[in-house]
mmCIF file of C-alpha atoms and ligand atoms in Angstrom:
data_model
loop_
_atom_site.group_PDB
_atom_site.id
_atom_site.type_symbol
_atom_site.label_atom_id
_atom_site.label_comp_id
_atom_site.label_asym_id
_atom_site.label_seq_id
_atom_site.Cartn_x
_atom_site.Cartn_y
_atom_site.Cartn_z
ATOM 1 C CA MET A 1 -40.160 2.102 -45.876
ATOM 2 C CA THR A 2 -43.544 1.621 -46.831
ATOM 3 C CA SER A 3 -44.536 1.588 -50.269
ATOM 4 C CA ASN A 4 -46.044 4.653 -50.163
ATOM 5 C CA GLU A 5 -42.885 6.328 -49.398
ATOM 6 C CA ILE A 6 -40.962 5.523 -52.508
ATOM 7 C CA PRO A 7 -40.945 8.587 -54.050
ATOM 8 C CA GLN A 8 -42.618 8.068 -58.530
ATOM 9 C CA LYS A 9 -39.258 9.974 -59.488
ATOM 10 C CA GLN A 10 -35.540 10.441 -58.722
ATOM 11 C CA LYS A 11 -32.446 11.824 -60.084
ATOM 12 C CA ALA A 12 -29.965 9.709 -61.846
ATOM 13 C CA TRP A 13 -26.321 10.755 -63.445
ATOM 14 C CA ILE A 14 -27.259 8.998 -66.730
ATOM 15 C CA VAL A 15 -24.708 7.939 -69.498
ATOM 16 C CA VAL A 16 -26.343 9.009 -72.491
ATOM 17 C CA LYS A 17 -23.086 8.443 -74.748
ATOM 18 C CA ARG A 18 -19.678 8.167 -75.730
ATOM 19 C CA GLY A 19 -17.033 10.802 -74.066
ATOM 20 C CA LYS A 20 -15.581 11.440 -71.600
ATOM 21 C CA PRO A 21 -17.765 11.911 -68.222
ATOM 22 C CA LYS A 22 -18.405 15.712 -68.595
ATOM 23 C CA ASP A 23 -19.869 14.476 -72.112
ATOM 24 C CA ALA A 24 -20.909 11.487 -71.714
ATOM 25 C CA LEU A 25 -23.279 12.017 -68.408
ATOM 26 C CA VAL A 26 -27.054 13.636 -67.913
ATOM 27 C CA LEU A 27 -27.962 14.650 -64.772
ATOM 28 C CA ASP A 28 -31.321 13.756 -64.686
ATOM 29 C CA ALA A 29 -34.346 14.918 -62.024
ATOM 30 C CA ASP A 30 -37.414 13.086 -63.904
ATOM 31 C CA VAL A 31 -36.123 9.318 -63.807
ATOM 32 C CA PRO A 32 -38.713 7.074 -62.788
ATOM 33 C CA VAL A 33 -38.177 4.799 -59.837
ATOM 34 C CA PRO A 34 -38.633 1.055 -61.029
ATOM 35 C CA THR A 35 -41.945 -0.337 -59.574
ATOM 36 C CA GLU A 36 -41.865 -3.624 -61.591
ATOM 37 C CA LEU A 37 -39.503 -6.212 -59.948
ATOM 38 C CA LYS A 38 -39.002 -9.700 -61.779
ATOM 39 C CA PRO A 39 -38.536 -12.574 -58.907
ATOM 40 C CA GLY A 40 -35.063 -12.497 -57.158
ATOM 41 C CA GLU A 41 -35.034 -8.397 -57.810
ATOM 42 C CA VAL A 42 -34.684 -6.100 -55.093
ATOM 43 C CA LEU A 43 -34.682 -2.711 -54.983
ATOM 44 C CA VAL A 44 -32.239 -0.475 -52.589
ATOM 45 C CA LYS A 45 -32.562 2.864 -51.231
ATOM 46 C CA VAL A 46 -29.129 4.019 -52.435
ATOM 47 C CA GLN A 47 -27.054 6.200 -49.918
ATOM 48 C CA ALA A 48 -23.847 6.862 -51.377
ATOM 49 C CA ALA A 49 -22.223 4.873 -54.033
ATOM 50 C CA ALA A 50 -17.898 4.375 -55.013
ATOM 51 C CA LEU A 51 -16.644 5.014 -58.543
ATOM 52 C CA ASN A 52 -14.149 2.181 -60.075
ATOM 53 C CA PRO A 53 -12.059 3.545 -63.057
ATOM 54 C CA ILE A 54 -13.133 1.202 -65.111
ATOM 55 C CA GLY A 55 -16.615 3.022 -65.201
ATOM 56 C CA TYR A 56 -14.829 6.031 -66.828
ATOM 57 C CA LYS A 57 -12.580 3.668 -69.435
ATOM 58 C CA LEU A 58 -15.587 2.360 -70.466
ATOM 59 C CA MET A 59 -17.627 5.218 -71.057
ATOM 60 C CA CYS A 60 -14.956 6.319 -73.353
ATOM 61 C CA MET A 61 -13.987 2.998 -75.222
ATOM 62 C CA LEU A 62 -17.785 1.510 -75.806
ATOM 63 C CA PRO A 63 -19.467 3.379 -78.491
ATOM 64 C CA ASN A 64 -23.696 3.248 -78.097
ATOM 65 C CA PHE A 65 -24.646 -0.310 -79.686
ATOM 66 C CA ILE A 66 -22.209 -2.633 -77.470
ATOM 67 C CA ALA A 67 -23.045 -0.109 -74.354
ATOM 68 C CA LYS A 68 -26.973 0.044 -74.337
ATOM 69 C CA ARG A 69 -26.735 3.502 -73.412
ATOM 70 C CA PRO A 70 -29.146 5.268 -71.857
ATOM 71 C CA LEU A 71 -27.547 3.485 -68.771
ATOM 72 C CA THR A 72 -27.640 4.491 -65.205
ATOM 73 C CA ALA A 73 -23.779 5.223 -64.165
ATOM 74 C CA GLU A 74 -21.285 3.074 -61.591
ATOM 75 C CA SER A 75 -21.175 -0.095 -60.391
ATOM 76 C CA ASP A 76 -20.597 0.438 -55.942
ATOM 77 C CA PHE A 77 -23.046 1.276 -53.765
ATOM 78 C CA ALA A 78 -24.335 1.213 -50.088
ATOM 79 C CA GLY A 79 -28.290 1.393 -49.269
ATOM 80 C CA ILE A 80 -31.694 0.169 -47.444
ATOM 81 C CA VAL A 81 -33.731 -2.053 -48.857
ATOM 82 C CA ALA A 82 -36.980 -0.285 -49.938
ATOM 83 C CA ASN A 83 -38.399 -3.388 -51.365
ATOM 84 C CA GLY A 84 -37.313 -6.839 -50.965
ATOM 85 C CA ASN A 85 -39.471 -8.467 -52.774
ATOM 86 C CA GLY A 86 -39.759 -11.543 -51.009
ATOM 87 C CA THR A 87 -36.377 -11.952 -51.282
ATOM 88 C CA LYS A 88 -34.396 -12.654 -47.863
ATOM 89 C CA TRP A 89 -33.861 -8.822 -47.715
ATOM 90 C CA LEU A 90 -36.623 -7.069 -45.481
ATOM 91 C CA ASP A 91 -37.131 -3.736 -45.723
ATOM 92 C CA GLY A 92 -34.882 -1.426 -43.861
ATOM 93 C CA GLU A 93 -32.369 -3.130 -43.702
ATOM 94 C CA ALA A 94 -28.703 -1.798 -44.332
ATOM 95 C CA VAL A 95 -26.782 -3.567 -47.769
ATOM 96 C CA PHE A 96 -23.842 -2.659 -49.795
ATOM 97 C CA GLY A 97 -23.706 -4.367 -52.873
ATOM 98 C CA LEU A 98 -22.949 -3.643 -56.796
ATOM 99 C CA ILE A 99 -23.875 -4.183 -59.947
ATOM 100 C CA PRO A 100 -21.630 -5.725 -62.340
ATOM 101 C CA TYR A 101 -21.064 -3.067 -65.446
ATOM 102 C CA GLY A 102 -22.362 -6.277 -67.854
ATOM 103 C CA LEU A 103 -25.318 -6.467 -65.693
ATOM 104 C CA GLY A 104 -25.637 -2.863 -66.094
ATOM 105 C CA MET A 105 -25.730 -3.176 -69.367
ATOM 106 C CA LYS A 106 -28.827 -5.391 -69.529
ATOM 107 C CA THR A 107 -30.595 -3.641 -67.042
ATOM 108 C CA LYS A 108 -30.134 -0.277 -67.207
ATOM 109 C CA GLN A 109 -29.623 -0.098 -63.555
ATOM 110 C CA GLY A 110 -26.851 1.678 -61.736
ATOM 111 C CA ALA A 111 -25.131 2.727 -58.530
ATOM 112 C CA LEU A 112 -25.249 6.878 -59.390
ATOM 113 C CA THR A 113 -28.722 7.223 -58.359
ATOM 114 C CA GLU A 114 -31.564 7.075 -55.364
ATOM 115 C CA TYR A 115 -33.084 3.917 -56.223
ATOM 116 C CA THR A 116 -31.736 1.036 -57.895
ATOM 117 C CA VAL A 117 -32.506 -2.459 -58.587
ATOM 118 C CA VAL A 118 -30.045 -5.279 -58.054
ATOM 119 C CA PRO A 119 -30.473 -8.988 -57.428
ATOM 120 C CA ALA A 120 -30.965 -10.221 -54.295
ATOM 121 C CA ASP A 121 -27.662 -12.330 -53.995
ATOM 122 C CA HIS A 122 -25.819 -9.643 -54.665
ATOM 123 C CA LEU A 123 -26.469 -7.727 -51.906
ATOM 124 C CA ALA A 124 -24.536 -8.525 -48.357
ATOM 125 C CA THR A 125 -25.288 -6.776 -44.809
ATOM 126 C CA ARG A 126 -23.783 -3.633 -43.490
ATOM 127 C CA PRO A 127 -22.138 -3.938 -40.961
ATOM 128 C CA ALA A 128 -22.914 -1.305 -38.423
ATOM 129 C CA ASN A 129 -19.572 -0.757 -37.667
ATOM 130 C CA VAL A 130 -19.006 0.394 -41.208
ATOM 131 C CA THR A 131 -20.635 3.599 -42.660
ATOM 132 C CA PRO A 132 -22.554 4.007 -45.568
ATOM 133 C CA ALA A 133 -19.572 5.532 -47.476
ATOM 134 C CA GLN A 134 -17.050 3.102 -46.603
ATOM 135 C CA ALA A 135 -19.554 0.285 -46.731
ATOM 136 C CA ALA A 136 -20.555 1.982 -50.814
ATOM 137 C CA GLY A 137 -16.708 1.324 -52.027
ATOM 138 C CA VAL A 138 -16.448 -2.483 -51.477
ATOM 139 C CA GLY A 139 -18.181 -3.970 -53.834
ATOM 140 C CA ILE A 140 -15.779 -4.379 -56.797
ATOM 141 C CA VAL A 141 -12.028 -4.132 -55.228
ATOM 142 C CA GLY A 142 -13.478 -5.710 -52.459
ATOM 143 C CA LEU A 143 -14.165 -9.445 -54.218
ATOM 144 C CA THR A 144 -11.559 -8.715 -57.312
ATOM 145 C CA ALA A 145 -9.114 -8.706 -54.452
ATOM 146 C CA TRP A 146 -10.539 -11.670 -52.516
ATOM 147 C CA GLN A 147 -10.737 -13.907 -55.799
ATOM 148 C CA ALA A 148 -6.847 -12.782 -56.568
ATOM 149 C CA VAL A 149 -5.539 -14.029 -53.822
ATOM 150 C CA PHE A 150 -7.905 -17.345 -52.559
ATOM 151 C CA ASP A 151 -8.908 -18.018 -56.301
ATOM 152 C CA TYR A 152 -6.177 -16.923 -58.656
ATOM 153 C CA LEU A 153 -3.301 -16.740 -56.429
ATOM 154 C CA LYS A 154 -4.253 -19.926 -54.254
ATOM 155 C CA MET A 155 -2.280 -18.693 -51.356
ATOM 156 C CA GLU A 156 -2.834 -19.930 -48.412
ATOM 157 C CA GLU A 157 -1.907 -18.627 -44.366
ATOM 158 C CA GLY A 158 2.156 -18.397 -44.306
ATOM 159 C CA GLN A 159 2.415 -17.812 -47.496
ATOM 160 C CA HIS A 160 3.841 -15.201 -48.899
ATOM 161 C CA LEU A 161 2.354 -12.997 -51.779
ATOM 162 C CA PHE A 162 3.976 -9.679 -53.993
ATOM 163 C CA ILE A 163 1.493 -6.776 -54.307
ATOM 164 C CA TYR A 164 2.284 -4.240 -56.888
ATOM 165 C CA GLY A 165 0.199 -1.468 -57.045
ATOM 166 C CA ALA A 166 -0.235 -2.129 -53.417
ATOM 167 C CA SER A 167 -1.978 2.111 -53.153
ATOM 168 C CA THR A 168 -4.645 0.965 -55.400
ATOM 169 C CA SER A 169 -8.589 0.283 -53.785
ATOM 170 C CA VAL A 170 -7.697 -3.496 -55.214
ATOM 171 C CA GLY A 171 -3.830 -3.808 -53.386
ATOM 172 C CA VAL A 172 -5.483 -1.526 -50.533
ATOM 173 C CA PHE A 173 -8.446 -4.471 -49.799
ATOM 174 C CA ALA A 174 -5.723 -7.929 -51.108
ATOM 175 C CA ILE A 175 -3.201 -6.695 -48.496
ATOM 176 C CA GLN A 176 -5.577 -6.317 -45.428
ATOM 177 C CA ILE A 177 -7.237 -10.067 -46.611
ATOM 178 C CA ALA A 178 -3.888 -11.240 -47.353
ATOM 179 C CA LYS A 179 -2.553 -9.998 -43.509
ATOM 180 C CA ALA A 180 -6.117 -11.165 -42.264
ATOM 181 C CA LYS A 181 -5.520 -14.650 -43.125
ATOM 182 C CA GLY A 182 -2.181 -15.267 -42.245
ATOM 183 C CA ILE A 183 -0.711 -14.719 -45.384
ATOM 184 C CA LYS A 184 2.792 -12.736 -45.597
ATOM 185 C CA VAL A 185 3.284 -9.279 -48.282
ATOM 186 C CA THR A 186 5.506 -7.843 -50.060
ATOM 187 C CA ALA A 187 3.734 -4.290 -51.340
ATOM 188 C CA SER A 188 4.812 -1.571 -53.888
ATOM 189 C CA ALA A 189 3.937 1.224 -53.995
ATOM 190 C CA SER A 190 5.440 4.944 -54.856
ATOM 191 C CA GLU A 191 7.185 6.792 -51.404
ATOM 192 C CA ARG A 192 4.165 9.769 -51.866
ATOM 193 C CA ASN A 193 1.735 6.333 -50.165
ATOM 194 C CA ARG A 194 4.505 4.698 -47.786
ATOM 195 C CA GLU A 195 2.242 5.518 -44.501
ATOM 196 C CA PHE A 196 -0.737 5.184 -46.562
ATOM 197 C CA VAL A 197 0.617 1.286 -47.006
ATOM 198 C CA THR A 198 1.982 0.593 -44.426
ATOM 199 C CA SER A 199 -0.858 1.473 -42.005
ATOM 200 C CA LEU A 200 -2.946 -1.316 -43.919
ATOM 201 C CA GLY A 201 -0.746 -3.994 -42.276
ATOM 202 C CA ALA A 202 1.736 -2.570 -40.308
ATOM 203 C CA ASP A 203 1.556 -3.497 -36.009
ATOM 204 C CA ASP A 204 5.241 -2.737 -35.261
ATOM 205 C CA VAL A 205 8.525 -1.702 -36.620
ATOM 206 C CA SER A 206 11.053 -3.702 -36.772
ATOM 207 C CA HIS A 207 13.672 -3.197 -39.812
ATOM 208 C CA VAL A 208 14.584 -0.266 -41.429
ATOM 209 C CA ASP A 209 17.338 0.232 -43.921
ATOM 210 C CA ASN A 210 17.779 1.864 -48.071
ATOM 211 C CA SER A 211 15.945 0.081 -49.654
ATOM 212 C CA ALA A 212 12.467 -0.989 -47.874
ATOM 213 C CA TRP A 213 10.470 -1.031 -44.874
ATOM 214 C CA TYR A 214 9.999 -4.049 -43.025
ATOM 215 C CA PHE A 215 6.886 -3.935 -40.603
ATOM 216 C CA ILE A 216 6.456 -7.450 -38.460
ATOM 217 C CA ASN A 217 3.558 -8.945 -36.109
ATOM 218 C CA SER A 218 3.269 -12.759 -35.227
ATOM 219 C CA GLN A 219 1.107 -12.952 -38.053
ATOM 220 C CA ALA A 220 1.902 -11.494 -40.898
ATOM 221 C CA TYR A 221 4.825 -9.441 -42.222
ATOM 222 C CA LEU A 222 4.583 -6.500 -44.539
ATOM 223 C CA GLN A 223 7.661 -4.879 -46.124
ATOM 224 C CA PHE A 224 7.387 -1.905 -48.405
ATOM 225 C CA VAL A 225 9.062 -1.360 -52.035
ATOM 226 C CA ASP A 226 8.774 1.879 -53.962
ATOM 227 C CA TYR A 227 8.702 1.431 -57.695
ATOM 228 C CA THR A 228 9.376 5.456 -58.442
ATOM 229 C CA LYS A 229 12.923 4.778 -56.887
ATOM 230 C CA GLN A 230 13.646 1.372 -58.486
ATOM 231 C CA ASP A 231 12.590 -1.154 -60.981
ATOM 232 C CA ILE A 232 10.411 -3.524 -59.007
ATOM 233 C CA ALA A 233 12.430 -6.453 -61.118
ATOM 234 C CA THR A 234 15.396 -5.738 -61.029
ATOM 235 C CA TYR A 235 15.608 -4.703 -57.113
ATOM 236 C CA LEU A 236 13.157 -8.033 -56.803
ATOM 237 C CA SER A 237 15.666 -10.424 -58.967
ATOM 238 C CA GLN A 238 18.954 -8.617 -56.547
ATOM 239 C CA ASN A 239 16.931 -9.352 -53.335
ATOM 240 C CA PRO A 240 14.018 -12.496 -54.536
ATOM 241 C CA PRO A 241 13.216 -13.623 -51.274
ATOM 242 C CA THR A 242 13.529 -16.949 -49.249
ATOM 243 C CA PRO A 243 11.644 -18.825 -50.562
ATOM 244 C CA LYS A 244 10.561 -17.338 -52.967
ATOM 245 C CA PHE A 245 7.023 -15.373 -53.939
ATOM 246 C CA HIS A 246 4.296 -18.460 -53.332
ATOM 247 C CA GLY A 247 2.213 -15.191 -55.927
ATOM 248 C CA ILE A 248 2.508 -12.071 -57.661
ATOM 249 C CA LEU A 249 -0.545 -9.949 -57.852
ATOM 250 C CA ASP A 250 -0.489 -6.950 -60.317
ATOM 251 C CA ALA A 251 -3.370 -4.481 -58.794
ATOM 252 C CA PHE A 252 -3.039 -1.572 -61.017
ATOM 253 C CA GLY A 253 -2.989 -3.237 -64.617
ATOM 254 C CA LEU A 254 0.618 -2.955 -66.564
ATOM 255 C CA PRO A 255 3.994 -2.421 -64.350
ATOM 256 C CA ASN A 256 7.410 -2.555 -66.353
ATOM 257 C CA ALA A 257 6.737 -5.777 -68.174
ATOM 258 C CA SER A 258 10.033 -7.157 -66.965
ATOM 259 C CA LEU A 259 8.300 -7.799 -63.592
ATOM 260 C CA TYR A 260 6.706 -11.089 -64.966
ATOM 261 C CA ALA A 261 9.541 -11.658 -67.647
ATOM 262 C CA ASN A 262 11.968 -11.815 -64.735
ATOM 263 C CA SER A 263 9.290 -13.478 -62.415
ATOM 264 C CA GLU A 264 11.530 -17.176 -62.218
ATOM 265 C CA LYS A 265 14.338 -15.366 -59.864
ATOM 266 C CA TYR A 266 11.788 -14.731 -57.375
ATOM 267 C CA LEU A 267 8.083 -16.227 -58.204
ATOM 268 C CA ALA A 268 8.490 -20.222 -56.551
ATOM 269 C CA PRO A 269 7.506 -22.488 -59.106
ATOM 270 C CA GLY A 270 4.012 -23.378 -59.933
ATOM 271 C CA GLY A 271 3.474 -19.882 -58.251
ATOM 272 C CA ILE A 272 1.196 -17.357 -60.204
ATOM 273 C CA TYR A 273 1.157 -14.076 -61.110
ATOM 274 C CA ALA A 274 -1.757 -12.677 -61.419
ATOM 275 C CA SER A 275 -2.910 -9.238 -63.295
ATOM 276 C CA VAL A 276 -6.272 -7.274 -63.194
ATOM 277 C CA GLY A 277 -5.743 -6.748 -65.889
ATOM 278 C CA PRO A 278 -2.746 -4.869 -68.145
ATOM 279 C CA GLN A 279 -3.880 -2.092 -70.060
ATOM 280 C CA PRO A 280 -1.879 1.030 -71.366
ATOM 281 C CA HIS A 281 -2.411 3.556 -68.987
ATOM 282 C CA ARG A 282 -1.150 6.353 -71.939
ATOM 283 C CA LEU A 283 0.616 5.909 -75.370
ATOM 284 C CA GLY A 284 4.131 5.847 -74.067
ATOM 285 C CA ASP A 285 2.788 2.254 -72.327
ATOM 286 C CA VAL A 286 2.100 0.365 -75.488
ATOM 287 C CA PRO A 287 5.388 -1.589 -76.030
ATOM 288 C CA LYS A 288 5.457 -2.363 -73.088
ATOM 289 C CA LEU A 289 1.836 -4.528 -73.127
ATOM 290 C CA LEU A 290 3.362 -5.500 -76.779
ATOM 291 C CA GLU A 291 6.009 -7.591 -75.024
ATOM 292 C CA LEU A 292 4.297 -8.674 -71.775
ATOM 293 C CA LEU A 293 1.803 -10.214 -74.415
ATOM 294 C CA PHE A 294 4.138 -11.828 -76.379
ATOM 295 C CA ASP A 295 6.045 -13.317 -72.948
ATOM 296 C CA MET A 296 3.036 -14.247 -72.250
ATOM 297 C CA VAL A 297 2.256 -16.658 -75.184
ATOM 298 C CA ARG A 298 5.742 -17.484 -76.102
ATOM 299 C CA PRO A 299 5.979 -21.273 -75.202
ATOM 300 C CA THR A 300 9.199 -21.828 -72.598
ATOM 301 C CA TRP A 301 10.739 -24.215 -75.250
ATOM 302 C CA LEU A 302 11.204 -20.724 -77.133
ATOM 303 C CA GLY A 303 12.334 -19.133 -73.798
ATOM 304 C CA GLY A 304 9.406 -18.249 -72.476
ATOM 305 C CA VAL A 305 8.260 -17.292 -68.977
ATOM 306 C CA LYS A 306 8.052 -20.545 -66.419
ATOM 307 C CA ARG A 307 5.293 -18.920 -64.807
ATOM 308 C CA LYS A 308 1.826 -19.580 -65.077
ATOM 309 C CA PHE A 309 -0.108 -15.337 -66.202
ATOM 310 C CA ALA A 310 -3.547 -14.958 -64.846
ATOM 311 C CA PHE A 311 -6.009 -12.477 -66.346
ATOM 312 C CA ILE A 312 -8.527 -11.915 -63.319
ATOM 313 C CA SER A 313 -11.713 -11.649 -64.344
ATOM 314 C CA VAL A 314 -14.222 -11.081 -60.820
ATOM 315 C CA LYS A 315 -17.580 -11.942 -60.836
ATOM 316 C CA VAL A 316 -20.480 -12.009 -58.467
ATOM 317 C CA ASP A 317 -19.793 -14.814 -55.885
ATOM 318 C CA THR A 318 -22.516 -14.315 -52.537
ATOM 319 C CA GLU A 319 -20.223 -16.930 -50.565
ATOM 320 C CA ASP A 320 -17.451 -14.403 -51.221
ATOM 321 C CA LEU A 321 -19.237 -11.166 -50.729
ATOM 322 C CA ASN A 322 -19.863 -12.763 -47.102
ATOM 323 C CA GLU A 323 -16.007 -13.339 -46.558
ATOM 324 C CA ILE A 324 -15.886 -10.266 -47.306
ATOM 325 C CA GLN A 325 -18.203 -8.415 -44.955
ATOM 326 C CA ASP A 326 -17.207 -11.101 -41.513
ATOM 327 C CA LEU A 327 -13.578 -9.479 -42.059
ATOM 328 C CA LEU A 328 -15.244 -6.021 -42.485
ATOM 329 C CA ALA A 329 -17.609 -7.020 -38.846
ATOM 330 C CA THR A 330 -14.957 -8.037 -37.417
ATOM 331 C CA GLY A 331 -12.602 -4.432 -38.122
ATOM 332 C CA LYS A 332 -10.313 -6.915 -39.942
ATOM 333 C CA ILE A 333 -10.930 -4.869 -43.320
ATOM 334 C CA SER A 334 -11.218 -1.003 -43.040
ATOM 335 C CA PRO A 335 -12.514 0.824 -46.354
ATOM 336 C CA ARG A 336 -10.094 3.331 -47.109
ATOM 337 C CA ILE A 337 -11.772 7.093 -48.888
ATOM 338 C CA ASP A 338 -10.100 8.819 -50.948
ATOM 339 C CA SER A 339 -12.512 11.991 -51.230
ATOM 340 C CA VAL A 340 -16.038 12.202 -50.571
ATOM 341 C CA TYR A 341 -18.454 14.396 -52.950
ATOM 342 C CA LYS A 342 -22.218 15.711 -53.400
ATOM 343 C CA PHE A 343 -24.507 13.709 -55.752
ATOM 344 C CA GLU A 344 -24.446 17.000 -57.708
ATOM 345 C CA ASP A 345 -20.767 17.041 -57.920
ATOM 346 C CA ALA A 346 -20.306 13.960 -59.259
ATOM 347 C CA LEU A 347 -18.398 15.270 -62.399
ATOM 348 C CA GLN A 348 -16.250 16.466 -59.507
ATOM 349 C CA ALA A 349 -14.905 13.374 -58.251
ATOM 350 C CA TYR A 350 -15.084 11.605 -62.258
ATOM 351 C CA ASP A 351 -12.524 14.177 -62.344
ATOM 352 C CA ARG A 352 -10.397 12.990 -59.309
ATOM 353 C CA SER A 353 -10.940 9.298 -60.444
ATOM 354 C CA MET A 354 -9.088 10.291 -64.218
ATOM 355 C CA THR A 355 -6.154 11.478 -62.133
ATOM 356 C CA GLY A 356 -5.226 8.123 -61.366
ATOM 357 C CA ARG A 357 -4.212 9.191 -58.351
ATOM 358 C CA ALA A 358 -6.397 8.682 -55.715
ATOM 359 C CA THR A 359 -5.595 6.422 -52.298
ATOM 360 C CA GLY A 360 -8.369 5.026 -51.597
ATOM 361 C CA LYS A 361 -12.243 4.787 -52.796
ATOM 362 C CA ILE A 362 -14.372 7.495 -54.490
ATOM 363 C CA VAL A 363 -17.079 8.837 -53.160
ATOM 364 C CA VAL A 364 -20.389 9.979 -54.227
ATOM 365 C CA LYS A 365 -22.782 10.645 -51.199
ATOM 366 C CA VAL A 366 -26.175 10.631 -52.753
ATOM 367 C CA ASP A 367 -28.169 10.878 -49.016
ATOM 368 C CA PRO A 368 -26.926 13.754 -47.817
ATOM 369 C CA SER A 369 -27.695 13.043 -44.408
ATOM 370 C CA VAL A 370 -25.502 9.501 -44.278
ATOM 371 C CA ASP A 371 -21.759 8.906 -42.982
HETATM 372 N N1 LIG B 1 -10.134 -7.204 -63.825
HETATM 373 C C1 LIG B 1 -11.066 -6.961 -62.771
HETATM 374 O O1 LIG B 1 -11.979 -7.836 -63.289
HETATM 375 C C2 LIG B 1 -10.859 -5.504 -62.488
HETATM 376 C C3 LIG B 1 -11.410 -5.352 -61.318
HETATM 377 C C4 LIG B 1 -11.493 -3.928 -60.671
HETATM 378 C C5 LIG B 1 -10.125 -3.159 -61.015
HETATM 379 N N2 LIG B 1 -9.546 -3.912 -61.409
HETATM 380 C C6 LIG B 1 -8.652 -2.564 -62.498
HETATM 381 O O2 LIG B 1 -7.770 -2.508 -61.523
HETATM 382 C C7 LIG B 1 -6.856 -1.414 -61.610
HETATM 383 C C8 LIG B 1 -6.726 -0.358 -59.833
HETATM 384 O O3 LIG B 1 -8.072 -0.401 -59.469
HETATM 385 P P1 LIG B 1 -7.991 0.421 -58.554
HETATM 386 O O4 LIG B 1 -9.998 0.764 -58.652
HETATM 387 O O5 LIG B 1 -7.829 -0.147 -57.306
HETATM 388 O O6 LIG B 1 -7.374 1.604 -58.800
HETATM 389 P P2 LIG B 1 -7.183 3.397 -57.880
HETATM 390 O O7 LIG B 1 -7.388 2.919 -56.839
HETATM 391 O O8 LIG B 1 -7.753 3.796 -58.487
HETATM 392 O O9 LIG B 1 -6.028 3.495 -57.937
HETATM 393 C C9 LIG B 1 -5.275 4.665 -57.962
HETATM 394 C C10 LIG B 1 -3.602 4.493 -57.585
HETATM 395 O O10 LIG B 1 -2.705 3.376 -58.367
HETATM 396 C C11 LIG B 1 -1.887 3.650 -58.146
HETATM 397 N N3 LIG B 1 -1.013 4.125 -59.143
HETATM 398 C C12 LIG B 1 -0.530 5.031 -60.493
HETATM 399 N N4 LIG B 1 0.338 4.970 -61.004
HETATM 400 C C13 LIG B 1 0.708 3.661 -60.327
HETATM 401 C C14 LIG B 1 2.223 2.426 -61.076
HETATM 402 N N5 LIG B 1 2.714 3.398 -62.494
HETATM 403 N N6 LIG B 1 2.496 1.943 -60.672
HETATM 404 C C15 LIG B 1 1.629 1.307 -59.386
HETATM 405 N N7 LIG B 1 0.951 2.327 -58.435
HETATM 406 C C16 LIG B 1 0.356 3.133 -59.502
HETATM 407 C C17 LIG B 1 -1.476 5.562 -57.617
HETATM 408 O O11 LIG B 1 -1.335 5.943 -57.139
HETATM 409 P P3 LIG B 1 0.658 6.503 -57.240
HETATM 410 O O12 LIG B 1 0.270 7.899 -57.092
HETATM 411 O O13 LIG B 1 1.712 6.129 -55.712
HETATM 412 O O14 LIG B 1 1.434 6.163 -58.436
HETATM 413 C C18 LIG B 1 -3.256 5.365 -56.730
HETATM 414 O O15 LIG B 1 -2.645 5.601 -55.655
HETATM 415 C C19 LIG B 1 -7.432 -0.235 -62.601
HETATM 416 O O16 LIG B 1 -6.862 -0.708 -63.441
HETATM 417 C C20 LIG B 1 -9.391 -0.989 -62.740
HETATM 418 O O17 LIG B 1 -9.390 -1.038 -64.152
HETATM 419 C C21 LIG B 1 -9.839 -4.306 -63.193
#
């Protein structure tokens, strides 16, 4: 792409105030395309962007003086390098990446736009076997899942991981990453998503009983437990694996507080319980959250839980991004898409995200001609 092909003005979804997306977002067709790049910054022509729940949550929660609005919405994207600006990226290269929400508040840059400015080390090459729409949804949840499994839970080949909220996008990546590295997975999701979740790791059905489905291959197995049919903590307390799990990942953010409170029964000593961030999903969840917070701070000599609780906080790490890129290129991770929306229909995409029922990423095509 030559600089004279880059337009001066672009369309972008701008967050102008606090509120629900339909009130907070404006589609502005007159946004200047950035021309001044700092050293280490790259201009990317966005092909597709993907939503994360944190996007609408921050929109609804953060006051303007903290969020520093107006700013471009969202974080995750795939696109083509429009100006590599002397970095390792060449003009025309296909990439995917992310602008973390905190960075976006400083630079005003985001993903729901035609052109965005991003630090060069927040990008990875998009493998040819992954479409722009698929790659758009990798950044935040891919890194979160990778860092959960290896940095927070410190899982190793042959160990056994329990994932609560396996049909979340974080869960979808965590299952595939774990399986690629020879980690056994027991996954919990609703019956509605049983096939979806098991399709991520199942090579062969080897055993079925009343409460769980087992899928085994030579490297790893995936067992499924439905969180809507049984209290997970009760189920796991009555059916602890032998040996116990080496790690538990709450990829949803606040299942019943009992999952952590009872974890000694099914999580090995030294095993870690990591959460994407306990949060009330509805008003009725507040007592659950308080119960969990109490369990987290109560010392063990006062009856506290004898297992470490870790809060996951995703950070951009180029090495992690490249590891994910390798797994994408070899087909060991296959990004799942819930739905795709036209750029002009981004508000419908937010409506879908706010249902909390998406299975896979919600993608907004910025360039309608790409897959
Ligand atoms: N800490 C961090 O750095 C970090 C980074 C990324 C994301 N997150 C957080 O991680 C969470 C997941 O994000 P995501 O983008 O992966 O979510 P997502 O894809 O939007 O999650 C949707 C899925 O959640 C499932 N779900 C809904 N209620 C559930 C429940 N009570 N128990 C278990 N599963 C349930 C739904 O399946 P059913 O309809 O079958 O229930 C649906 O498949 C969000 O809270 C997000 O803010 C945190």
